Coordinates of C-alpha atoms and ligand atoms in Angstrom, one line a residue:
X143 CA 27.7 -0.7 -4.9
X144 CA 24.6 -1.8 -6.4
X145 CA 21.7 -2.8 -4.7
X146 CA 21.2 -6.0 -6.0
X147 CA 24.9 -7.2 -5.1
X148 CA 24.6 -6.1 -2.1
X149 CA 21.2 -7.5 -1.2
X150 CA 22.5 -10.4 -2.9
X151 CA 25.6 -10.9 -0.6
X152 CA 23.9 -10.0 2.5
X153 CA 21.7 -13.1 1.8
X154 CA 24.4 -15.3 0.7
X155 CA 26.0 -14.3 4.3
X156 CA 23.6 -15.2 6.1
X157 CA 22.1 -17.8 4.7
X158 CA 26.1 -19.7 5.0
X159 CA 25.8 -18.1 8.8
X160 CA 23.1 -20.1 8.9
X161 CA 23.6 -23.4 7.1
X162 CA 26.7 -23.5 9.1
X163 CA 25.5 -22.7 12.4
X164 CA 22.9 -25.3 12.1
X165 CA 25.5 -28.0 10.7
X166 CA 27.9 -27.3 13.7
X167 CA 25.0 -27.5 16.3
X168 CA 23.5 -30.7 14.7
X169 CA 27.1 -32.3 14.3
X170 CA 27.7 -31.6 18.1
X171 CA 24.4 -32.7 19.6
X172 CA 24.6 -36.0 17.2
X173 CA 28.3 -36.5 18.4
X174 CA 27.6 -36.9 21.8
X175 CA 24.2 -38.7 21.2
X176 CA 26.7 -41.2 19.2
X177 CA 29.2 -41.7 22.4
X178 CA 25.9 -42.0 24.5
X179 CA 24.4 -44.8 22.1
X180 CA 28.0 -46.6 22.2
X181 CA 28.1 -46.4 26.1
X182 CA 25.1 -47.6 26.7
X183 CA 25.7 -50.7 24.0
X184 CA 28.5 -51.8 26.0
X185 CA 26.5 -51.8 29.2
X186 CA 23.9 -54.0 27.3
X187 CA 26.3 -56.6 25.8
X188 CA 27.2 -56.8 30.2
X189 CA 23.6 -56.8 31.6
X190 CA 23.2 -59.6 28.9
X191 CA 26.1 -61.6 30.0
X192 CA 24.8 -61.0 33.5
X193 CA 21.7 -62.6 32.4
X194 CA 23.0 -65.5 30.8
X195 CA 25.1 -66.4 33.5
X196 CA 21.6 -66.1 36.2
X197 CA 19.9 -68.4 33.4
X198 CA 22.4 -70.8 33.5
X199 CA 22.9 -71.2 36.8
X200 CA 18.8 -71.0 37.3
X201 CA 19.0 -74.2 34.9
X202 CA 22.1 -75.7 35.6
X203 CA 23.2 -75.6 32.2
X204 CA 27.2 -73.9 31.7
X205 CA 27.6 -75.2 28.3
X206 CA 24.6 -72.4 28.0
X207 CA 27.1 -69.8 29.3
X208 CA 30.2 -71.1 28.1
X209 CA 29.3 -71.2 24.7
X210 CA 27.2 -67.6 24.8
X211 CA 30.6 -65.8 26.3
X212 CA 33.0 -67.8 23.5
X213 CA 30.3 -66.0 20.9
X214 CA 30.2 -62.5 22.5
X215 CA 33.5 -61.2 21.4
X216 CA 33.0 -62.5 17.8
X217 CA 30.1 -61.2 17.1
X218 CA 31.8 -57.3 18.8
X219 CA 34.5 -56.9 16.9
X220 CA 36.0 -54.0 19.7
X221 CA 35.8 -56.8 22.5
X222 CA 38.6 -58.3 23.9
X223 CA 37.2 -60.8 26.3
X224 CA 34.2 -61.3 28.1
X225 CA 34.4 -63.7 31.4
X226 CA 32.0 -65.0 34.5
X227 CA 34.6 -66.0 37.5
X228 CA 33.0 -67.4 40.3
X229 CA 33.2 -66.0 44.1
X230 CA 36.5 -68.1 44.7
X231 CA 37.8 -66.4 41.4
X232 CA 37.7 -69.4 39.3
X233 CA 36.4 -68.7 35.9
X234 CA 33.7 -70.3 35.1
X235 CA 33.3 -68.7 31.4
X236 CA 35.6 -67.4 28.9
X237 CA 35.9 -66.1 25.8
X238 CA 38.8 -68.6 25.2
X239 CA 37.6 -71.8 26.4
X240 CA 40.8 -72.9 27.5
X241 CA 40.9 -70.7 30.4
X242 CA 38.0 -72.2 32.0
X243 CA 38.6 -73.3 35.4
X244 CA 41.4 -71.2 35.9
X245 CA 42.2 -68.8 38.5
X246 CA 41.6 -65.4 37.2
X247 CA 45.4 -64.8 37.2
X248 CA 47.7 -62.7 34.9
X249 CA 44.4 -62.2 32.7
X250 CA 43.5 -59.4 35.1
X251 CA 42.4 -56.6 32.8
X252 CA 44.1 -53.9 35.1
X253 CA 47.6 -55.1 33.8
X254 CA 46.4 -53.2 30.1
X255 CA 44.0 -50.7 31.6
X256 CA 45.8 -47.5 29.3
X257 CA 44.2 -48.9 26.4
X258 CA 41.0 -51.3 27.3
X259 CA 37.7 -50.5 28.5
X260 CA 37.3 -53.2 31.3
X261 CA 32.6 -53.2 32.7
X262 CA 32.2 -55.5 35.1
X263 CA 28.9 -56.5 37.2
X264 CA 28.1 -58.8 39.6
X265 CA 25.6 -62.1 39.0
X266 CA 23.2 -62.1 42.0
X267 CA 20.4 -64.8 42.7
X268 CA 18.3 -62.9 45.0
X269 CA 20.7 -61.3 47.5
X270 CA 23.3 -63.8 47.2
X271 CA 26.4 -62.5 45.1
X272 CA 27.2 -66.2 42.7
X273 CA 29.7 -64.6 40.3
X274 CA 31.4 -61.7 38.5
X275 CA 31.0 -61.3 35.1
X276 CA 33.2 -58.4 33.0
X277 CA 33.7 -57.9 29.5
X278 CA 36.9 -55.8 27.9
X279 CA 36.7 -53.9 25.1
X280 CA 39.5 -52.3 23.2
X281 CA 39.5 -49.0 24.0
X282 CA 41.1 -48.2 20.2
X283 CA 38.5 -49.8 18.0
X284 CA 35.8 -48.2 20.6
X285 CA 36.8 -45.2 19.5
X286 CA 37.8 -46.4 15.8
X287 CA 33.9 -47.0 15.3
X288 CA 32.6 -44.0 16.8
X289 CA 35.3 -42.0 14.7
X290 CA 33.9 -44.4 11.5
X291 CA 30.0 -43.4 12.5
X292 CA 31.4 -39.6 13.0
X293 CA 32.5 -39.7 9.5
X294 CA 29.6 -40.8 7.9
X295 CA 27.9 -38.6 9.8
X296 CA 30.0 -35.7 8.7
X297 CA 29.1 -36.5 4.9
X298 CA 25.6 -36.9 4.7
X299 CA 26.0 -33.4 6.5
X300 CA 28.2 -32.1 4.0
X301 CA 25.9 -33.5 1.1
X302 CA 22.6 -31.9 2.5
X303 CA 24.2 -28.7 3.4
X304 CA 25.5 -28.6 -0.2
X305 CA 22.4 -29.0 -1.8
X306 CA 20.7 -26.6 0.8
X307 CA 23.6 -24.1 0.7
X308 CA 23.0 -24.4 -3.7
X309 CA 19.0 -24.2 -3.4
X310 CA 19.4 -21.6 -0.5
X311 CA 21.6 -19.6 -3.0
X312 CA 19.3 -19.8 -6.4
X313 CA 16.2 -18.7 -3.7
X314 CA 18.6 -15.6 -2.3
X315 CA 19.2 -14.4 -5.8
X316 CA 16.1 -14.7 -7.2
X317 CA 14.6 -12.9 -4.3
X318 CA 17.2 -10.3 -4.3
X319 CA 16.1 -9.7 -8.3
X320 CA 12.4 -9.9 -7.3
X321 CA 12.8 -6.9 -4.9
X322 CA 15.7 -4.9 -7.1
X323 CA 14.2 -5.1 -11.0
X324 CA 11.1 -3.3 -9.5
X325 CA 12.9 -0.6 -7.7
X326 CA 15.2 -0.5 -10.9
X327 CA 12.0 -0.1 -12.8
X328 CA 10.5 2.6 -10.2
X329 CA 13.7 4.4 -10.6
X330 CA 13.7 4.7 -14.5
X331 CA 9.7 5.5 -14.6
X332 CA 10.6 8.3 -11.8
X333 CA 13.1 9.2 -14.7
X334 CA 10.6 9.4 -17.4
X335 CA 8.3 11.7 -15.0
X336 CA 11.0 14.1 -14.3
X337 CA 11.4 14.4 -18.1
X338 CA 7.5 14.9 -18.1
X339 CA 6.9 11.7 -19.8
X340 CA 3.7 10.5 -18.7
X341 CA 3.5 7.0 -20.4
X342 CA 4.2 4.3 -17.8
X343 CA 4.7 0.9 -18.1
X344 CA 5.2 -0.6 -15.0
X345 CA 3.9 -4.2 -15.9
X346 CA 3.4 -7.6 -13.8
X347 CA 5.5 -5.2 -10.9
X348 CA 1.1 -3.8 -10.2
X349 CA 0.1 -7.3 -10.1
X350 CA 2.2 -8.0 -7.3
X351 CA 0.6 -8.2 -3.9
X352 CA 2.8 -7.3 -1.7
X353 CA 4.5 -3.4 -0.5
X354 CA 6.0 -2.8 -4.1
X355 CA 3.0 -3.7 -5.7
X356 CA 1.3 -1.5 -3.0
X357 CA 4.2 1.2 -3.9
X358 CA 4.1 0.8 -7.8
X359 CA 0.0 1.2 -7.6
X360 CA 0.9 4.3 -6.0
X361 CA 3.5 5.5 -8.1
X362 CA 1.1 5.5 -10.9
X363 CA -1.6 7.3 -9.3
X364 CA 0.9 9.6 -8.5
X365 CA 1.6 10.0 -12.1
X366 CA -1.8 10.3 -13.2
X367 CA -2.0 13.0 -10.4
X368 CA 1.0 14.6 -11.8
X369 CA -0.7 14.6 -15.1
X370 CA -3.2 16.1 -14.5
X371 CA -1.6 18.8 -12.7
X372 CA 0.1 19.2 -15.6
X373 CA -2.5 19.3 -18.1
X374 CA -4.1 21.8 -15.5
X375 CA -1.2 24.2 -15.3
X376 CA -1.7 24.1 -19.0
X377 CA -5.1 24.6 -18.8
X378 CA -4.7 27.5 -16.2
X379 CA -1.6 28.9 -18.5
X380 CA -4.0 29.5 -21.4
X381 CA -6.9 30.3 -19.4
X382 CA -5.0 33.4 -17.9
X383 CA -3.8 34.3 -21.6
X384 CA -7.0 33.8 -22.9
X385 CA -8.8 35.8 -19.8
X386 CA -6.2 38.1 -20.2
X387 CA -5.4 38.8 -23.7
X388 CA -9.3 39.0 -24.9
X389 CA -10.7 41.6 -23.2
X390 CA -7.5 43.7 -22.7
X391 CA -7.2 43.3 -26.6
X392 CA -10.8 44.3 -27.2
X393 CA -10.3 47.5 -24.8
X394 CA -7.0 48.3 -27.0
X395 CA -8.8 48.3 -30.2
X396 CA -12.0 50.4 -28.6
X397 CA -9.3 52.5 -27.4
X398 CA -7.3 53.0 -31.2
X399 CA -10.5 53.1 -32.9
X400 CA -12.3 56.2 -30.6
X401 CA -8.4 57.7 -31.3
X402 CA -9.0 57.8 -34.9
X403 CA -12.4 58.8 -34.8
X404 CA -12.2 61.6 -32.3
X405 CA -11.3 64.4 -34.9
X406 CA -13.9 63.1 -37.4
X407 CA -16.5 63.2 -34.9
X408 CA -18.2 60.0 -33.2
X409 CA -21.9 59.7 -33.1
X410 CA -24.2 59.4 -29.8
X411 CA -24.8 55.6 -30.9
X412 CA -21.0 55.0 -31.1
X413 CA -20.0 56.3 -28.3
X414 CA -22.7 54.2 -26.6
X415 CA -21.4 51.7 -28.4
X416 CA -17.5 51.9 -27.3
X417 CA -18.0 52.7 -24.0
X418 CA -20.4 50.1 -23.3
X419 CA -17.7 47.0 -25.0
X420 CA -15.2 49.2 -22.7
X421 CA -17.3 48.7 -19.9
X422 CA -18.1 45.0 -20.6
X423 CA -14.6 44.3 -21.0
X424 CA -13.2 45.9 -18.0
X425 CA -15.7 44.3 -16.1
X426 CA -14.8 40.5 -17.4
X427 CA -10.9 41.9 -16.6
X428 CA -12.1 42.8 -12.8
X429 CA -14.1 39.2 -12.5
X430 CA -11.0 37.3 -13.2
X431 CA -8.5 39.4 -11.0
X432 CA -11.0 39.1 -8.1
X433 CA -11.6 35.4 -8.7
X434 CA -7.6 34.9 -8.3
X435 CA -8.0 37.3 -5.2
X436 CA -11.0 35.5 -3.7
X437 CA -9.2 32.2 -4.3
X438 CA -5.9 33.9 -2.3
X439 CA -7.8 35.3 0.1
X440 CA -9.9 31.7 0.7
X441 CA -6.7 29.7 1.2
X442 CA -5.5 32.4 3.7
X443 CA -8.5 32.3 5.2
X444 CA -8.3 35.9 5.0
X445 CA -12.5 36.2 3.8
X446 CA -15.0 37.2 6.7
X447 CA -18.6 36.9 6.3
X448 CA -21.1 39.7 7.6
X449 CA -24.3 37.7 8.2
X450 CA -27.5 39.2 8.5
X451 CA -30.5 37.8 7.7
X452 CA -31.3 38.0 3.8
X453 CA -33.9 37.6 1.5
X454 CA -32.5 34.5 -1.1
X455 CA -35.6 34.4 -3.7
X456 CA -34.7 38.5 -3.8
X457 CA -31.1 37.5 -4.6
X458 CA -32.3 35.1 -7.2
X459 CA -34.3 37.9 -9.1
X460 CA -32.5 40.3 -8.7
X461 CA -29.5 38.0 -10.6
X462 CA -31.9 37.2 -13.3
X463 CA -32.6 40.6 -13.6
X464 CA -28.9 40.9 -14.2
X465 CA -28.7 38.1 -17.1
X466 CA -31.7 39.1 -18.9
X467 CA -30.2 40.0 -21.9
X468 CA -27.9 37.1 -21.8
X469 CA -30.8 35.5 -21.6
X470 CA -32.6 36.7 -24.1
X471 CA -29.5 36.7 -26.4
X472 CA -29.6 32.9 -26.5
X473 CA -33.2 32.5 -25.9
X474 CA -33.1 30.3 -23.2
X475 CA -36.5 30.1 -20.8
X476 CA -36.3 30.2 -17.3
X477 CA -38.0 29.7 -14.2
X478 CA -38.2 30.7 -10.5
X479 CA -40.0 28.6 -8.1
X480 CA -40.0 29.1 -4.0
X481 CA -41.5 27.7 -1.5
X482 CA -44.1 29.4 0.4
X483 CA -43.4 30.9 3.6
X484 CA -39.8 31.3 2.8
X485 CA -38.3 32.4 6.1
X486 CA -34.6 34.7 5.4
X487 CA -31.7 32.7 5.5
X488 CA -28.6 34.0 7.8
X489 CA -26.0 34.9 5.5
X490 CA -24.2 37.2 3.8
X491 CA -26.4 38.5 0.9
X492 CA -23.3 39.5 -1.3
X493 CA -21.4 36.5 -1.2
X494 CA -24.7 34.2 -1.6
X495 CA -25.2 36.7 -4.4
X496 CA -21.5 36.2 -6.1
X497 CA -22.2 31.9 -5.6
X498 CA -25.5 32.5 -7.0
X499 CA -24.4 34.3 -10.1
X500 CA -21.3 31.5 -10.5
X501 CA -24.3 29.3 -10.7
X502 CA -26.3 30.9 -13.0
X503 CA -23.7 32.2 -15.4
X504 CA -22.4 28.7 -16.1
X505 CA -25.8 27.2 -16.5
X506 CA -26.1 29.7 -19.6
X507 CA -22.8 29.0 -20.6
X508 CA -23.0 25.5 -20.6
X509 CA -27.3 25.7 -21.8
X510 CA -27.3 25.4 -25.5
X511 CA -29.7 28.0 -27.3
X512 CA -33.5 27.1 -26.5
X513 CA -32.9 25.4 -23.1
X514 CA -34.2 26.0 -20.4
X515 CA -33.0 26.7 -16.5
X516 CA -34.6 26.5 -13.2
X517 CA -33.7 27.7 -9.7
X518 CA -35.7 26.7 -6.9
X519 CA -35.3 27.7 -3.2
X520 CA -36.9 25.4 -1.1
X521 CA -37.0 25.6 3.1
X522 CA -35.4 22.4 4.5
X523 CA -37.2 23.6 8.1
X524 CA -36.9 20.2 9.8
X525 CA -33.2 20.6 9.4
X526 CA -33.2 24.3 9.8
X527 CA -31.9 24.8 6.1
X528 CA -32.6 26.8 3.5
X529 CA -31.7 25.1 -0.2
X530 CA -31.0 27.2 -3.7
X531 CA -31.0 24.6 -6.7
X532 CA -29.7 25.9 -9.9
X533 CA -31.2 22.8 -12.9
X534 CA -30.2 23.4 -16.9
X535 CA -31.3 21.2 -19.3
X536 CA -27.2 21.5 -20.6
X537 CA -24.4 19.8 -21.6
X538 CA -24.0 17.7 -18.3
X539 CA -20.7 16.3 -16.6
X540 CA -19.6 13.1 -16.5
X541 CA -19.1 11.4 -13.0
X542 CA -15.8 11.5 -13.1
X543 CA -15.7 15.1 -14.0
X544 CA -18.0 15.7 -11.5
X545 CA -15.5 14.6 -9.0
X546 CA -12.8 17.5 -10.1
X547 CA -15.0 20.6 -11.4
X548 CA -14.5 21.6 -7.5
X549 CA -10.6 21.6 -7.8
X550 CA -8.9 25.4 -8.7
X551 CA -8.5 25.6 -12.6
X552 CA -10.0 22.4 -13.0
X553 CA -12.7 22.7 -16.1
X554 CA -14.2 20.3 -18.1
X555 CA -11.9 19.6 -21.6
X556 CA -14.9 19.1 -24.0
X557 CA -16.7 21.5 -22.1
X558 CA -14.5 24.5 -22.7
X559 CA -14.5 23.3 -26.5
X560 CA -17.9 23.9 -26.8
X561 CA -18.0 27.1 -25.2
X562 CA -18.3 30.3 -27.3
X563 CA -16.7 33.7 -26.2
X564 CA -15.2 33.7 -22.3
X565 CA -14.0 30.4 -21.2
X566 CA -13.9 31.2 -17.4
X567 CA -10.7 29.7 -15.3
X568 CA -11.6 27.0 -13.4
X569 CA -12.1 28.7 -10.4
X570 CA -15.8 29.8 -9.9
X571 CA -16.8 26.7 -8.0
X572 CA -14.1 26.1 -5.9
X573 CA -15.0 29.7 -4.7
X574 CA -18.4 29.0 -4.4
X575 CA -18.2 25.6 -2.6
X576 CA -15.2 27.5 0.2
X577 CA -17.7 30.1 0.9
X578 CA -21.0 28.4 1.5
X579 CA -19.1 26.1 3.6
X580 CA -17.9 28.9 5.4
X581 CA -21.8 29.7 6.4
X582 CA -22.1 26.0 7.3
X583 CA -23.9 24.8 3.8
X584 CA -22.6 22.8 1.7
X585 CA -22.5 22.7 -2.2
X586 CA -23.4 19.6 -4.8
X587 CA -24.3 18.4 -8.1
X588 CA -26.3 16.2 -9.7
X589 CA -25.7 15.7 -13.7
X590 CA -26.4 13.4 -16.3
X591 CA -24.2 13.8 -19.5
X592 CA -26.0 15.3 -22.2
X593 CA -29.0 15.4 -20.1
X594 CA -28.2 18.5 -18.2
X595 CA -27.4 19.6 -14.0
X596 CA -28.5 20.4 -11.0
X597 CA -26.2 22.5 -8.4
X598 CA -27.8 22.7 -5.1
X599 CA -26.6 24.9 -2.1
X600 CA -27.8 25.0 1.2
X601 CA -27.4 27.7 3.6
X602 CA -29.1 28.2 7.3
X603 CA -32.4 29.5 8.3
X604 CA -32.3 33.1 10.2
X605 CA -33.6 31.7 13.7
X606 CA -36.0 34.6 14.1
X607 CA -36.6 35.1 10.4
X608 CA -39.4 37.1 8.2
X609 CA -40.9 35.0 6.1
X610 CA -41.1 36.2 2.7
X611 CA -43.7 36.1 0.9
X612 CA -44.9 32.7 -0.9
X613 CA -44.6 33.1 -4.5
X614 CA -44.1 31.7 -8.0
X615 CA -42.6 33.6 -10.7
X616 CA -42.6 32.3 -14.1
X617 CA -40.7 34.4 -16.6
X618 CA -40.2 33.2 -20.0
X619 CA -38.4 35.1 -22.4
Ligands
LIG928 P1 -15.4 28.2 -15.1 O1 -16.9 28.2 -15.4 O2 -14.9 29.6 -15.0 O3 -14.6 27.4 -16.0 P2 -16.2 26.9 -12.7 O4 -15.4 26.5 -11.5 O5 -17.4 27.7 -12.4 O6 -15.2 27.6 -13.6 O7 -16.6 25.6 -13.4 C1 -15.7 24.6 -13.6 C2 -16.1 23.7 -14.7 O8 -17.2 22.9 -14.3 C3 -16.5 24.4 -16.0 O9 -15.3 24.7 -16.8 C4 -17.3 23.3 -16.6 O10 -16.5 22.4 -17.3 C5 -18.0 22.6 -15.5 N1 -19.4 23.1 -15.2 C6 -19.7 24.0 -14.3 N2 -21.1 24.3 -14.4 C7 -21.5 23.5 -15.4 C8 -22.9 23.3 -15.9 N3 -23.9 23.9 -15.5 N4 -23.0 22.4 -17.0 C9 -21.9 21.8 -17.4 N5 -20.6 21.9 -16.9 C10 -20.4 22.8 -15.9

């Protein structure tokens, strides 16, 4: 069964459960309030003719009495008589006059006393007993008007539990839609991602303030997130091909064309030539296999670090050193400024080396020809830190780029457009950032888009350090 019959049932139940449960207890508790109302109107229609009869006697005045008893049992249509008899048993009123100073005789009440309801009290004037006065009601039409007030009772009862039970049923299946359309609509958008279908509509269901709303806000961010893990498997996919297929395509081809030059003779140049694309090549081949192993290796937390102290601003040259014909190649100008009185940090010089060369290789990448990069290394000494900036005047990253160049594969679409030759895989940062945090540091950036970037590192000071000499290189190229 369905969810929405079956929510919608379940309220129906309960909401009759309810209306009925409430009807019953209301019925019974105004049934009995009813009998206690009646009850105690009969002992007032007594105390009153106990009053009447004190006043008359006060005043002397029977007509008083005799004329309020003859009007008592027409105006209560259940009485049969009312009477005052005297202490010698005379009676003194009646509801017929003509038994006025009678003896109270055959009209004794207990002769009928199946079917009447016979209240009697005594008429006192101080502590003196004067009289007895009763009044006899038919026990039939008693209960006739109770039964006649039960009734009425009973179908303003049914009336407002029909409406309520009606309203109570429109709220119950509106309320059993409002929860079920959205789970429907869940369900068929969970349908659509499965089919990797990305384009949601979930509608008013995100406007909704309650735990659906709450759930369908997620759902979506959940699909985003599922987007872009798709669009970075892709990414990844052709990252691998590309960081695959390029250089083992370019060693293939250095490979066939040394083969059919071999028995023609290659020059000195050539060979310099081949072996040094060979080289190159292999080289891009072992960066990307060890990135995918550093990244395993990282999430095992299989990567321990050997720390020594180490001279960074030697690191930093001697990286430069290893780009300067990149360097050259787009004439881009750089600049090396340290602090003076460097002291060594405590790290592990070839893993600062391998973040520092992530660094600076995508600050050329991303540089456009002419521009110019920075790397300073500045001593935080108050708080024991040692900090390597990396500054480009590149293509920047957006904020919200900024917030996912850290993830594994994650690299910037427009970015990788613009880049010529090696694309890279997404991974260089993430390795970075795990290993400096693994030496306590941590790693940031600072871009403006089309402005150019700043990626800073900070690592700690060796406690009983060398300081390095201060110095300022400028090299331009
Ligand atoms: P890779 O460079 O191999 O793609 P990284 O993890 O080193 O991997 O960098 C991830 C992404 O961050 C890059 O693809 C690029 O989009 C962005 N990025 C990194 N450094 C820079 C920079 N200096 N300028 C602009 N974008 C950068």
């Amino acid at each position: 069964m369905r969810l929405f019959p079956k929510l919608s049932l379940a309220f129906s139940g309960l909401l009759i459960g309810a209306i009925v449960c409430l009807s019953g207890s209301f019925y019974w508790a105004e049934q009995r309030s009813i009998r206690a109302e009646a009850n105690a109107e009969q002992q007032a229609i007594l105390q009153n003719l106990v009053h009447i009869a004190q006043e008359s006697y006060l005043t002397n005045d029977d007509l008083l009495l005799v004329k309020y008893t003859h009007w008592l049992s027409k105006w209560n249509p259940e009485m049969i008589s009312a009477r005052v008899v005297d202490t010698q048993g005379q009676v003194i009123a009646h509801s017929e006059p003509d038994r006025i100073g009678k003896p109270m005789g055959l009209d004794d009440p207990q002769t009928a006393r199946a079917e009447v309801l016979v209240l009697s009290a005594p008429v006192r004037m101080g502590a003196h007993g004067i009289a007895n006065a009763s009044v006899t009601f038919s026990q039939r039409s008693l209960e006739e008007t109770i039964h006649r007030r039960l009734a009425q009772l009973q179908r303003r009862l049914i009336e407002v539990s029909s409406v309520s039970l009606i309203v109570g049923l429109i709220v119950c299946f509106s309320l059993a839609l409002s929860w079920t359309r959205p789970i429907g609509l869940l369900a068929k958008m969970a349908e659509r991602i499965g089919q990797g279908r990305w384009d949601l509509d979930l509608g008013a269901v995100e406007l909704r303030h309650d735990e659906l709303g709450f759930l369908s806000r997620c759902f979506h961010k959940m699909a985003d997130q599922l987007r872009e893990l798709d669009e970075m498997k892709e990414d990844f996919v052709s990252a691998v091909t590309h960081e695959l297929r390029s250089p083992l395509g370019a060693i293939e081809s250095y490979l066939n064309l040394i083969g059919e030059e071999l028995h023609q003779g290659i020059s000195l140049p050539d060979w310099e030539n081949y072996l040094h694309r060979l080289r190159l090549n292999t080289q891009r081949l072992t960066r990307f296999v060890n990135d995918l192993l550093d990244v395993a290796a990282l999430t095992r937390g299989a990567i321990t670090l050997e720390r020594r102290p180490a001279d960074v601003p030697a690191l930093v040259r001697d990286v430069l050193d290893l780009f300067a014909v990149k360097l050259r190649e787009k004439h881009l100008k750089y600049e090396v400024q340290v602090s003076p009185l460097m002291p060594p940090a405590l790290c592990d010089a070839e893993r600062v080396h391998q973040v520092i060369v992530n660094l600076v290789t995508n600050a050329i990448k991303f540089t456009p020809e002419k521009g110019h990069i920075l790397i300073q290394v500045d001593s935080l000494l108050t708080k024991k830190l040692l900090q390597v900036s990396v500054t480009d005047t590149g293509i920047g990253i957006s904020t919200e780029d900024q917030a996912k160049i850290f993830n594994k594969f994650q690299q910037v679409r427009s970015a990788r457009q613009t880049v010529k030759g090696p694309k890279g895989t997404g991974l260089g940062l993430v390795i970075s950032r795990a290993l400096i945090e693994m030496h306590g540091g941590t790693l940031s950036v600072r871009s403006q888009p089309g402005k150019g970037s700043t990626f800073y590192f900070t690592l700690p000071l060796a406690e009983a350090g060398v300081a390095s000499q201060a110095s300022k290189v400028a090299n331009k190229t």
